[in-house]
Amino acid sequence: MLCWDVEQNELAVQYLAGELDPELGKDFEVHLLECSRCQATLQTLLLLREDLEARAHKIRSYTLPSRGFLQRGWITIAAVAVALSVAGFLEIRKMHHMHLAQTARTQSPVSINPDAQLIETPLTRCKTDCHLDMLPISPAPKNLSAGSSKRTNKPDSGNEAVAEEHSDNHHGSADSSPPNVTRSLDSTAAVPAENPPVLVGNQKPLKNSPQSNLLSDEGEKELFRLATINAPPYTFAGFARYAKDTPSGTASTGAQAGGLTTPNGKRPVFQDAMLSYVDGDYKRAGDLLERALTQEPPAPDAYFYLGICRLVEGDAAGSISPFKSALDFPKSPLLQSAHYFLAKAFLETRDFASAEAELEAAASQMGEWTRSAKDDLTMLQAIRQREGQ
Amino acid sequence: MESEFGTAQAGSNLCLDLAARIRAGDRLAEEEFCKTYQRGVLLLATARTRDREAARDLTQDILMAALKALRQGQLHDPEKLGAFVNGTARNLVNNYLRSKARWGESDLESVPEPSTDPVEDLESADWRRRISREVESFGPTDQQILLLTLVDGHTLLEVANRLDLSHDAVRARRSRMIRKITKKFARLSQK
C-alpha cells in the first residue's frame, strides 16, 4: 500500500469511520505503522473526531428541515407547476382557436357573403345566440309554417326560422342550441371549399399555397405558437444615428441623401412614425415609415420597423420586403432582429425553408434573439420533420 | 510543533536489521524499535479505543509484548515486522475492548484521569483549538455530516437519508472538509 492510495481513497477517513473491510483495514494499519505521513493524517483526524465529540450536543441541536417538510414542499411545487402547465395549455388552446377563427374570417368568402354572416365564425354564432335570446317567443310566421324542409338561407327568412326553432326549444327540449341553426351552419360551412378564397383588407397572396403546406392540428398549433410575435419595443434614442448607415457601409450625412434636407440631421417623419409605433398605432406608424423612407434617408431601423408594423397588422407577405431591405445594412445593430422577424414573416406565409434559413442566420449571431432563434429553429425543424414538409 | 507521538521512519532493511539485532540482545535496537513504532501503535490504539489514556497504556503493553516475542525469536519472517507489531496490537486492543465491555457495568470509568505530561497537554490543547476553529467555519450540515460519520459511525447512505441529501453529495462534502483539514494540519504534525 502506498500513501497515494491512502490519500486518493481516503482510507484514513474510512478507517476511522469503520467503513474499511477487515483485510484492507489490516493493510492500512501495517502501512500506518511505518509511514509518518499517514500517521500525521490519522492524528489530525483523531483530533477532529475528539473535537466533534466535544461539540456533539451543539451540532445535534442544529435544526435541519425535516424530510416531511421537504416532501410537502416538493408536492406543493409540483402542484403549482401542474396548475401553471394546465393554465398555459388552456391559454394556448384559446389563442389557437382565436387564430383559427381569424384565419377563417380573413380567408373565407362567407365573411363577405351576406347570406352566411350569421353562421361562419364563433363570433357570429355568439351574435346569433344573443339575437335569439332577445327574440320574442311568438308563433311562426305563416309563410314558414310549411316546415323546416321549405326553409331557405335567405337573410330575412333565416332568422325567422331560427326564431321558430328557438321557440320550439323553449317549449320542449332543454338543449339551448337550436338544431336547425346547426344544420344551416353545416350547410353553409361547405361553401368556402367550393368557392375560391377572397382576399380582404390588405391581405396579399401567400407566397406558398396553403394547400401545399397543410399541417396536422398539432402542427398548426405549434406553427401558430412559432409565428406569434410581439412588437419589439422602441426607445427614443439616436434618431439620426442609423440614417448615417448606408447599405454599402460607407458613411453619409443622411441629412442630404435623396436631395432632401432634414433639420439638424434628424428624421421628423421617422420620429413621428415611432411615436405612433410606441402608442400601438401600427397602421399609422407603417404609413409614416413608408413616407419616411421616401422623404428621408433610407435607414435600417425604418425598414425594420416598417416590417414589424406590417407583420403586426397581418400583412406578413408585405413585411418581407422591408425586412430584406433592413438586411442590406451589414453593420446595423438590427441585423439579427431583422433575420428573426423575417423568419416570422416567412412562417406566416408558410415558406418554411426560408423561415428556417432566417432563423439559422439569427441563431448564428450573438444578441437578444439568439436564444429565441435557436428555440424556434429547433421547433420548426421538428415540425417540418414530423409533418414531412 | 512537537507531537505527543514519537517519530516513525522504517523500511524493510531497517526491519530486517532491527529484528536480527533485537534477537541478538541489542538494547539500542530495542530502543530504536520502540521509537519507530510507538507513534503508529499509539494512533492505532487511540483510533480503536477512543480513549487516549487507555491507548497510552496499551501502547506500552503492545511494545513490551512485541519486544518479548522478538527476543524469543517468534518472528519467522523479519520482513513482516510491521505486520507482526500490528497483529500484536490488534490482539491486545481487542482484549482491552472485551474487558472494557465487562467493566462497563461500573460507573468508575466515567471519572476523568489527569494527564501525565502537562507539556503534552498544552500542545494538544493548542492543536485542538485550531481544529475547533476550523470545524466552526463549516456549516451546520457539514458539521452534522462529520459528526454522524466520524463519531457516530453512520454510513454515508444513512447520513444522506437522514439529512435529505444525495449519497454523492454527502461523500463530496465530507471529502472536501477532510481534505481541507488534513492539508492544513497534517503537515504540522508530520515530523
Coordinates of N, CA and C in Angstrom, one line a residue, chain A residues 104 108-110 113 115-121 125 153 181-195:
Chain A
A104 N -60.2 32.0 -40.6 CA -61.4 31.6 -41.3 C -62.1 32.9 -41.7
S108 N -62.1 33.2 -45.7 CA -63.4 32.6 -46.2 C -64.2 33.6 -46.9
P109 N -64.8 33.3 -48.1 CA -65.7 34.2 -48.8 C -67.0 34.4 -48.0
V110 N -67.2 33.5 -47.1 CA -68.5 33.7 -46.3 C -68.5 35.0 -45.6
N113 N -70.1 37.3 -47.6 CA -71.3 36.8 -48.2 C -72.5 37.2 -47.2
D115 N -75.4 36.3 -47.1 CA -76.2 35.1 -46.8 C -75.7 34.3 -45.6
A116 N -74.4 34.4 -45.4 CA -73.8 33.5 -44.4 C -73.2 34.2 -43.2
Q117 N -73.5 35.5 -43.0 CA -72.9 36.3 -42.0 C -73.2 35.7 -40.6
L118 N -74.3 35.1 -40.4 CA -74.6 34.7 -39.0 C -74.0 33.4 -38.6
I119 N -73.4 32.7 -39.5 CA -73.1 31.3 -39.2 C -71.7 30.9 -39.3
E120 N -70.8 31.7 -39.8 CA -69.5 31.2 -40.1 C -68.5 31.1 -38.9
T121 N -68.5 32.1 -38.1 CA -67.5 32.1 -37.0 C -68.1 32.0 -35.7
R125 N -71.7 33.2 -34.4 CA -72.6 32.3 -33.7 C -73.0 32.9 -32.4
N153 N -82.0 29.8 -46.9 CA -81.0 30.6 -46.3 C -81.1 32.1 -46.6
V181 N -80.4 25.6 -36.5 CA -79.3 26.5 -36.7 C -78.0 25.8 -37.0
T182 N -77.8 24.7 -36.3 CA -76.7 23.9 -36.6 C -76.7 23.3 -38.0
R183 N -77.9 22.9 -38.4 CA -78.0 22.3 -39.7 C -77.7 23.4 -40.7
S184 N -78.2 24.6 -40.5 CA -78.0 25.6 -41.5 C -76.5 26.0 -41.5
L185 N -75.9 25.9 -40.3 CA -74.4 26.2 -40.3 C -73.7 25.2 -41.1
D186 N -74.1 24.0 -41.0 CA -73.4 22.9 -41.7 C -73.5 23.1 -43.2
S187 N -74.7 23.5 -43.6 CA -75.0 23.6 -45.0 C -74.2 24.7 -45.6
T188 N -74.0 25.8 -44.9 CA -73.3 26.9 -45.5 C -71.8 26.8 -45.2
A189 N -71.4 26.0 -44.3 CA -70.0 25.8 -44.0 C -69.2 25.2 -45.1
A190 N -70.0 24.5 -46.0 CA -69.3 23.8 -47.1 C -69.1 24.8 -48.2
V191 N -69.6 26.0 -48.2 CA -69.4 27.0 -49.2 C -68.0 27.4 -49.5
P192 N -67.2 27.7 -48.4 CA -65.8 28.1 -48.7 C -65.0 27.1 -49.5
A193 N -65.2 25.9 -49.3 CA -64.4 24.9 -50.0 C -64.8 24.9 -51.5
E194 N -66.0 25.3 -51.9 CA -66.4 25.3 -53.3 C -66.0 26.6 -54.0
N195 N -65.9 27.7 -53.3 CA -65.6 28.9 -53.9 C -64.1 29.3 -53.7

